[in-house]
Short mmCIF file of C-alpha atoms in Angstrom, two decimals:
data_model
loop_
_atom_site.label_atom_id
_atom_site.label_comp_id
_atom_site.label_asym_id
_atom_site.label_seq_id
_atom_site.Cartn_x
_atom_site.Cartn_y
_atom_site.Cartn_z
CA GLN A 1 -22.19 -5.65 -20.89
CA ALA A 2 -22.40 -3.05 -18.09
CA GLY A 3 -26.06 -3.97 -17.50
CA ILE A 4 -25.21 -7.61 -17.01
CA ILE A 5 -22.42 -6.78 -14.55
CA ALA A 6 -24.58 -4.33 -12.61
CA SER A 7 -27.41 -6.82 -12.32
CA GLU A 8 -24.89 -9.50 -11.35
CA VAL A 9 -26.32 -11.62 -8.55
CA PRO A 10 -23.58 -11.25 -5.88
CA GLY A 11 -23.90 -14.97 -5.06
CA ARG A 12 -22.71 -15.99 -8.54
CA SER A 13 -19.50 -13.99 -8.29
CA ARG A 14 -19.06 -15.54 -4.89
CA GLU A 15 -19.31 -19.01 -6.47
CA ARG A 16 -16.32 -18.06 -8.60
CA ASP A 17 -14.53 -16.31 -5.80
CA GLY A 18 -15.41 -18.75 -3.04
CA SER A 19 -17.42 -17.95 0.07
CA GLU A 20 -17.85 -14.58 1.78
CA SER A 21 -15.37 -15.62 4.46
CA ASN A 22 -12.34 -15.73 2.19
CA GLN A 23 -12.88 -12.30 0.67
CA CYS A 24 -10.10 -9.73 1.06
CA SER A 25 -10.00 -8.62 4.71
CA LEU A 26 -7.67 -7.61 7.57
CA HIS A 27 -6.32 -10.43 9.79
CA PRO A 28 -4.82 -9.73 13.23
CA PHE A 29 -1.30 -11.06 13.80
CA GLN A 30 1.04 -10.52 16.77
CA VAL A 31 4.78 -11.23 17.05
CA SER A 32 7.38 -10.61 19.73
CA PHE A 33 10.54 -8.70 18.84
CA GLN A 34 12.39 -11.75 20.13
CA GLN A 35 10.87 -13.81 17.31
CA LEU A 36 12.14 -11.15 14.87
CA GLY A 37 15.60 -11.39 16.42
CA TRP A 38 15.54 -7.75 17.55
CA ASP A 39 15.02 -8.16 21.30
CA HIS A 40 18.71 -7.41 22.01
CA TRP A 41 18.14 -3.74 21.14
CA ILE A 42 14.42 -3.07 21.54
CA ILE A 43 13.32 -2.21 25.11
CA ALA A 44 9.60 -1.55 24.43
CA PRO A 45 7.04 -2.64 23.40
CA HIS A 46 7.56 -6.40 23.86
CA LEU A 47 4.77 -7.43 21.47
CA TYR A 48 4.06 -6.02 18.03
CA THR A 49 0.86 -6.49 15.99
CA PRO A 50 1.61 -5.79 12.30
CA ASN A 51 -1.62 -7.57 11.06
CA TYR A 52 -1.94 -8.60 7.40
CA CYS A 53 -4.39 -8.66 4.48
CA LYS A 54 -5.59 -11.87 2.94
CA GLY A 55 -8.47 -13.03 0.69
CA VAL A 56 -9.70 -12.95 -2.87
CA CYS A 57 -10.84 -9.81 -4.65
CA PRO A 58 -14.38 -10.39 -5.88
CA ARG A 59 -15.35 -9.16 -9.36
CA VAL A 60 -17.75 -6.51 -8.02
CA LEU A 61 -15.58 -4.86 -5.37
CA HIS A 62 -17.69 -3.56 -2.47
CA TYR A 63 -17.15 0.00 -1.25
CA GLY A 64 -15.50 -0.98 2.00
CA LEU A 65 -12.46 -2.11 0.01
CA ASN A 66 -11.47 1.46 -1.04
CA SER A 67 -10.52 -0.01 -4.42
CA PRO A 68 -9.65 2.26 -7.34
CA ASN A 69 -11.60 1.97 -10.59
CA HIS A 70 -8.57 0.27 -12.09
CA ALA A 71 -9.15 -2.77 -9.86
CA ILE A 72 -12.63 -3.29 -11.30
CA ILE A 73 -11.27 -3.02 -14.83
CA GLN A 74 -8.47 -5.47 -14.04
CA ASN A 75 -11.03 -7.95 -12.74
CA LEU A 76 -13.04 -7.66 -15.95
CA VAL A 77 -9.92 -8.04 -18.08
CA ASN A 78 -9.01 -11.19 -16.14
CA GLU A 79 -12.50 -12.61 -16.66
CA LEU A 80 -13.46 -11.41 -20.13
CA VAL A 81 -10.21 -10.73 -21.98
CA ASP A 82 -7.14 -12.53 -20.78
CA GLN A 83 -6.99 -14.91 -17.81
CA SER A 84 -3.20 -14.59 -17.68
CA ILE A 85 -3.73 -11.09 -16.27
CA PRO A 86 -4.18 -11.70 -12.53
CA GLN A 87 -7.09 -10.53 -10.43
CA PRO A 88 -6.26 -7.51 -8.19
CA SER A 89 -4.34 -8.35 -4.97
CA CYS A 90 -5.54 -7.95 -1.42
CA VAL A 91 -3.07 -5.48 0.21
CA PRO A 92 -3.03 -3.03 3.15
CA TYR A 93 -4.77 0.28 2.50
CA LYS A 94 -4.10 2.28 5.66
CA TYR A 95 -1.28 1.97 8.18
CA VAL A 96 -0.64 3.40 11.65
CA PRO A 97 2.74 4.12 13.28
CA ILE A 98 4.32 2.43 16.29
CA SER A 99 6.54 3.96 18.99
CA ILE A 100 9.68 2.02 19.83
CA LEU A 101 12.17 2.47 22.69
CA LEU A 102 15.56 1.08 21.72
CA ILE A 103 19.21 1.06 22.69
CA GLU A 104 21.70 2.15 20.04
CA ALA A 105 25.09 0.57 19.54
CA ASN A 106 26.80 3.50 21.34
CA GLY A 107 24.59 3.12 24.43
CA SER A 108 22.26 6.05 23.66
CA ILE A 109 18.57 5.38 24.28
CA LEU A 110 16.16 6.32 21.50
CA TYR A 111 12.38 6.89 21.55
CA LYS A 112 11.19 6.82 17.96
CA GLU A 113 7.88 6.72 16.07
CA TYR A 114 8.10 4.53 12.96
CA GLU A 115 5.47 5.24 10.30
CA ASP A 116 3.46 2.53 8.45
CA MET A 117 4.25 -0.30 10.84
CA ILE A 118 0.71 -1.63 11.51
CA ALA A 119 -1.84 -2.45 8.77
CA GLN A 120 -5.20 -0.88 9.73
CA SER A 121 -7.37 -1.68 6.66
CA CYS A 122 -7.17 -3.56 3.33
CA THR A 123 -7.94 -2.88 -0.31
CA CYS A 124 -7.95 -4.73 -3.66
CA ARG A 125 -5.40 -3.21 -6.07
CA GLN B 1 15.20 -19.38 6.64
CA VAL B 2 12.36 -20.36 8.95
CA GLY B 3 13.39 -20.27 12.59
CA GLN B 4 16.45 -18.19 11.79
CA PRO B 5 16.28 -15.79 14.80
CA SER B 6 18.07 -12.81 13.39
CA VAL B 7 16.84 -10.84 10.42
CA ALA B 8 19.04 -11.71 7.46
CA LEU B 9 19.14 -8.25 5.88
CA LEU B 10 19.58 -8.29 2.11
CA PRO B 11 22.13 -5.77 0.81
CA GLU B 12 19.64 -4.13 -1.58
CA ALA B 13 17.13 -3.91 1.28
CA SER B 14 19.11 -1.02 2.76
CA THR B 15 17.07 1.33 0.54
CA VAL B 16 13.99 0.58 2.66
CA PRO B 17 13.94 3.19 5.52
CA LEU B 18 13.39 0.83 8.47
CA ILE B 19 15.89 -1.74 7.21
CA ARG B 20 18.44 1.02 6.58
CA GLU B 21 17.94 2.20 10.15
CA LEU B 22 18.27 -1.34 11.47
CA LEU B 23 21.60 -1.51 9.72
CA GLU B 24 22.68 1.78 11.32
CA GLU B 25 21.09 1.76 14.75
CA ALA B 26 20.76 -1.81 15.88
CA PRO B 27 23.80 -3.07 17.75
CA GLY B 28 25.04 -6.26 16.06
CA LYS B 29 23.44 -9.50 17.24
CA GLN B 30 26.76 -10.61 18.70
CA GLN B 31 26.96 -7.36 20.70
CA ARG B 32 25.44 -7.64 24.19
CA LYS B 33 22.72 -5.08 24.93
CA PRO B 34 24.75 -2.13 26.27
CA ARG B 35 24.31 -1.72 30.05
CA VAL B 36 22.36 1.47 30.75
CA PRO B 37 22.41 2.88 34.30
CA GLY B 38 19.25 3.59 36.30
CA PRO B 39 18.20 7.24 35.87
CA PRO B 40 18.61 7.54 32.06
CA LEU B 41 16.75 4.27 31.38
CA ARG B 42 14.08 5.11 33.97
CA TYR B 43 13.63 8.55 32.41
CA MET B 44 13.18 7.12 28.89
CA LEU B 45 10.82 4.38 30.08
CA GLU B 46 8.68 7.09 31.71
CA LEU B 47 8.81 9.16 28.51
CA TYR B 48 7.81 6.07 26.51
CA GLN B 49 4.87 5.26 28.80
CA HIS B 50 3.65 8.87 28.55
CA SER B 51 3.92 8.77 24.73
CA ALA B 52 2.65 5.31 23.74
CA ASP B 53 0.26 2.63 25.02
CA GLU B 54 1.37 -0.90 25.89
CA SER B 55 0.93 -1.99 22.26
CA GLY B 56 3.23 0.80 21.10
CA HIS B 57 0.48 2.97 19.54
CA PRO B 58 1.50 6.64 19.92
CA ARG B 59 -0.94 8.44 22.25
CA GLU B 60 -2.97 11.31 20.77
CA ASN B 61 -2.16 13.52 23.79
CA ARG B 62 1.60 12.88 23.88
CA THR B 63 3.62 15.97 24.79
CA THR B 64 7.09 15.18 23.41
CA GLY B 65 6.43 17.42 20.38
CA ALA B 66 8.84 15.21 18.44
CA THR B 67 8.82 11.91 16.55
CA MET B 68 12.23 10.96 17.88
CA VAL B 69 13.95 11.63 21.24
CA ARG B 70 17.56 10.55 21.71
CA LEU B 71 19.09 10.32 25.21
CA VAL B 72 22.87 10.80 24.93
CA ARG B 73 25.06 9.85 27.86
CA PRO B 74 28.34 11.65 28.43
CA LEU B 75 31.63 9.93 27.70
CA ALA B 76 32.67 8.28 30.94
CA ASN B 77 35.08 10.38 32.94
CA VAL B 78 35.46 11.14 36.60
CA ALA B 79 35.59 14.58 38.14
CA ARG B 80 38.93 16.04 39.12
CA PRO B 81 38.70 16.69 42.87
CA LEU B 82 39.30 20.40 43.52
CA ARG B 83 40.20 22.32 46.62
CA GLY B 84 37.72 24.69 48.18
CA PRO B 85 33.93 24.63 48.01
CA TRP B 86 33.62 24.03 44.22
CA HIS B 87 33.76 20.69 42.41
CA LYS B 88 33.88 20.63 38.64
CA GLN B 89 33.20 17.82 36.22
CA THR B 90 33.62 18.15 32.44
CA LEU B 91 30.84 16.42 30.51
CA ASP B 92 31.60 15.47 26.88
CA PHE B 93 28.52 14.44 24.87
CA PRO B 94 29.28 12.80 21.52
CA LEU B 95 26.98 14.19 18.79
CA ARG B 96 26.32 12.22 15.61
CA PRO B 97 26.08 14.19 12.36
CA ASN B 98 22.46 15.03 11.74
CA ARG B 99 20.75 13.00 9.00
CA VAL B 100 18.95 15.24 6.53
CA ALA B 101 15.74 13.42 7.35
CA TYR B 102 15.61 14.82 10.91
CA GLN B 103 15.22 18.35 12.19
CA LEU B 104 16.45 19.17 15.71
CA VAL B 105 13.53 20.87 17.48
CA ARG B 106 14.82 21.00 21.06
CA ALA B 107 17.88 20.09 23.16
CA THR B 108 18.00 19.87 26.94
CA VAL B 109 20.49 18.69 29.53
CA VAL B 110 19.08 16.77 32.50
CA TYR B 111 21.29 16.83 35.59
CA ARG B 112 21.27 16.22 39.32
CA HIS B 113 20.93 19.60 41.01
CA GLN B 114 21.50 17.95 44.36
CA LEU B 115 24.31 15.52 45.12
CA HIS B 116 24.98 13.73 48.35
CA LEU B 117 28.69 13.08 48.71
CA ALA B 118 30.45 11.87 51.84
CA HIS B 119 28.58 13.62 54.69
CA SER B 120 27.46 16.69 52.82
CA HIS B 121 24.93 17.61 50.26
CA LEU B 122 25.97 19.72 47.33
CA SER B 123 23.94 21.97 45.09
CA CYS B 124 24.89 21.68 41.43
CA HIS B 125 24.25 23.29 38.08
CA VAL B 126 25.47 23.08 34.47
CA GLU B 127 27.31 25.65 32.37
CA HIS B 128 28.55 25.49 28.86
CA TRP B 129 32.26 25.00 28.69
CA VAL B 130 34.40 27.94 27.54
CA GLN B 131 38.14 28.01 27.07
CA LYS B 132 38.71 30.50 29.92
CA SER B 133 37.37 30.02 33.47
CA PRO B 134 33.61 29.70 33.50
CA THR B 135 32.10 33.13 33.99
CA ASP B 136 28.70 33.20 32.32
CA HIS B 137 26.51 30.57 33.91
CA PHE B 138 23.47 29.06 32.37
CA PRO B 139 20.74 30.70 34.37
CA SER B 140 20.75 27.90 36.95
CA SER B 141 17.35 28.89 38.16
CA GLY B 142 16.07 30.75 35.16
CA ARG B 143 14.65 30.11 31.71
CA GLY B 144 14.29 26.56 30.68
CA SER B 145 15.07 24.91 33.98
CA SER B 146 11.91 22.97 34.44
CA LYS B 147 10.88 20.03 36.52
CA PRO B 148 8.75 17.91 34.25
CA SER B 149 6.81 15.26 36.07
CA LEU B 150 9.11 12.61 34.56
CA LEU B 151 12.04 13.67 36.70
CA PRO B 152 12.79 12.32 40.16
CA GLU B 153 13.15 15.00 42.82
CA ALA B 154 16.87 15.71 42.59
CA TRP B 155 16.99 16.18 38.79
CA THR B 156 16.43 19.28 36.65
CA GLU B 157 15.98 19.70 32.88
CA MET B 158 17.71 22.75 31.34
CA ASP B 159 16.97 23.93 27.79
CA ILE B 160 20.18 24.33 25.73
CA THR B 161 18.67 24.35 22.25
CA GLN B 162 20.37 27.58 21.23
CA HIS B 163 23.69 26.32 22.51
CA VAL B 164 23.54 23.07 20.57
CA GLY B 165 21.91 24.74 17.57
CA GLN B 166 23.14 24.59 14.07
CA LYS B 167 26.78 25.55 14.76
CA LEU B 168 27.47 22.21 16.40
CA TRP B 169 25.09 20.37 14.24
CA ASN B 170 25.71 20.39 10.55
CA HIS B 171 29.38 19.59 10.56
CA LYS B 172 30.39 16.28 9.14
CA GLY B 173 31.96 13.65 11.36
CA ARG B 174 31.86 13.36 15.10
CA ARG B 175 31.28 16.43 17.23
CA VAL B 176 31.46 16.72 21.00
CA LEU B 177 29.25 19.02 23.05
CA ARG B 178 31.23 19.96 26.17
CA LEU B 179 29.41 21.14 29.32
CA LEU B 180 30.56 21.81 32.87
CA PHE B 181 28.87 20.24 35.85
CA LEU B 182 29.62 22.40 38.91
CA CYS B 183 28.76 21.59 42.50
CA GLN B 184 29.17 23.76 45.57
CA GLN B 185 29.13 22.90 49.21
CA PRO B 186 26.54 24.81 51.25
CA ARG B 187 27.80 28.27 52.30
CA GLY B 188 29.43 28.39 55.69
CA SER B 189 29.80 24.64 55.94
CA GLU B 190 33.21 23.27 56.78
CA VAL B 191 35.09 22.85 53.45
CA LEU B 192 35.47 19.15 53.04
CA GLU B 193 38.01 17.56 50.79
CA PHE B 194 35.96 15.20 48.56
CA ARG B 195 36.93 12.37 46.42
CA TRP B 196 34.10 11.82 43.91
CA HIS B 197 34.20 8.12 44.67
CA GLY B 198 32.98 6.53 41.45
CA THR B 199 30.61 9.42 40.77
CA SER B 200 31.29 9.10 37.13
CA SER B 201 29.64 11.50 34.69
CA LEU B 202 27.34 8.69 33.70
CA ASP B 203 25.28 9.25 36.86
CA THR B 204 25.13 13.02 37.02
CA ALA B 205 23.75 14.23 33.69
CA PHE B 206 22.47 13.27 30.23
CA LEU B 207 21.47 15.07 27.05
CA LEU B 208 18.01 14.88 25.43
CA LEU B 209 17.77 15.70 21.73
CA TYR B 210 14.25 16.07 20.25
CA PHE B 211 13.83 15.60 16.48
CA ASN B 212 11.06 15.72 13.97
CA ASP B 213 11.13 13.52 10.92
CA THR B 214 11.09 16.06 8.09
CA GLN B 215 9.23 13.62 5.79
CA SER B 216 6.23 13.48 8.14
CA VAL B 217 6.45 17.27 8.51
CA GLN B 218 6.46 17.55 4.69
CA LYS B 219 3.55 15.09 4.36
CA ALA B 220 1.48 17.14 6.81
CA LYS B 221 2.09 20.21 4.60
CA LEU B 222 1.40 18.46 1.25
CA LEU B 223 -2.30 17.85 1.74
CA PRO B 224 -4.15 21.17 2.15
CA ARG B 225 -6.34 20.90 5.26
CA GLY B 226 -9.62 20.61 3.35
CA LEU B 227 -8.60 17.71 1.13
CA GLU B 228 -6.98 15.89 4.08
CA GLU B 229 -10.21 16.10 6.09
CA PHE B 230 -12.13 15.09 3.01
CA THR B 231 -10.07 11.93 2.39
CA GLU B 232 -10.02 11.11 6.10
CA ARG B 233 -13.80 11.35 6.42
CA ASP B 234 -14.91 9.15 3.53
CA PRO B 235 -12.37 8.17 0.88
CA SER B 236 -15.06 6.51 -1.25
CA LEU B 237 -16.61 9.97 -1.82
CA ILE B 238 -13.59 10.85 -3.94
CA LEU B 239 -13.95 7.59 -5.87
CA ARG B 240 -17.68 8.14 -6.41
CA ARG B 241 -17.05 11.70 -7.67
CA ALA B 242 -14.39 10.38 -10.06
CA ARG B 243 -16.86 7.74 -11.28
#
C-alpha cells in the first residue's frame, strides 16, 4: 500500500480534504484586554494577538506542518481501518511569550514575561 | 457566556499557571484599579518600553536580566519632623513570601536623593534600619548607586540584594523590609524647622525586586546547546532522521 500512498496525486487527497485554502494553517487574531475583562489590572500592552490554528489535516502531511509520524499513521487508520478514529487535529506548534505590565491587588506594579501566550506556527497532531 | 466581560474562572482551572496567577494577582473586578502615583508608574512604563515592543513581544536586547520585575511601594507613613539638620523617614516595604517558581536575582531601592522642601533643598540617602541609631550607612555614593537612564534626575537606584537576600525571603507569611530615608540640609545653611507637608513615603522611594522564573531557567538547561540549535534550525531534520 505504501507505493499507492507515495504516488498519491496530491489533488485527490485535496478532493477529500477540501481545497488548499482550508488546510491546517495559522490565522492572525487580535483582542483587547478589555474584551477579556482584564483591563482593570493590565496597564500594557492594550492589544494582544494570540492567533489560532485552523484547517483540515490532509492525508499526506507536508513538511511545513512539523507533524510527527504518528499523525500520518492516524490519518491512514482513519481512512483505511476505522473512520471513528478522528483525523489528526490542527493545533499550535510553536509559541512565543508576551510581556505584560500590571497592577497587583496590593498596589505593586509588576513587569512579567508570560510564556506560550502567542501561537507562532501550527502542526497536525 | 458570550459577551460576559469578566473571565469566569473555573475552579479546576486554577491548575493552569496563568489562570492560577490571575486568581492570585489580579485585583477583583469589583476592585477599582489601585491609584499609583507618578514616579513609580512612570518608572515601570519606561522599563516596559525598554523591554517589550508595542505588541508586548519581549525585545531581544532587553537589559532587565529577569522575567519578572516587581515594584513595591512602601506602606504609607509620614516622616516624623526632627530638630536639627537631619530628617528621618522610616520606609516599611511589605514582602510577599517567595513562590518556589521564582528566584530573586536582584533587589534595589530607588529613592529621591534630592528633595525640595519649603525653601531649601535637601540631600538624601537610604540606610537599612537597625535597632540602635543608624551608624553604618549604605555607601550613599558607592557600590550599586547607579543612575540608569530610566531614572529622572533627582532619583538614584541603590543595590540592596545582599540585604534583602534569603534571610528575609524564605520565611512564611508576611515580612517587612524596613529602610531609613535620611535627608540633610546643606551644611552651613540656617537650620529650618520643616514639616514634611504630605511628603508621604509613597513619593520618596520604592523597591524593585527582579526575579527569574525557575522553570524557564530549568528549560534552558534541559536541552544541551547542540540539540537546541539543531531543533531550532530545522525540526524536520530530526523527523527525517527518525524516519
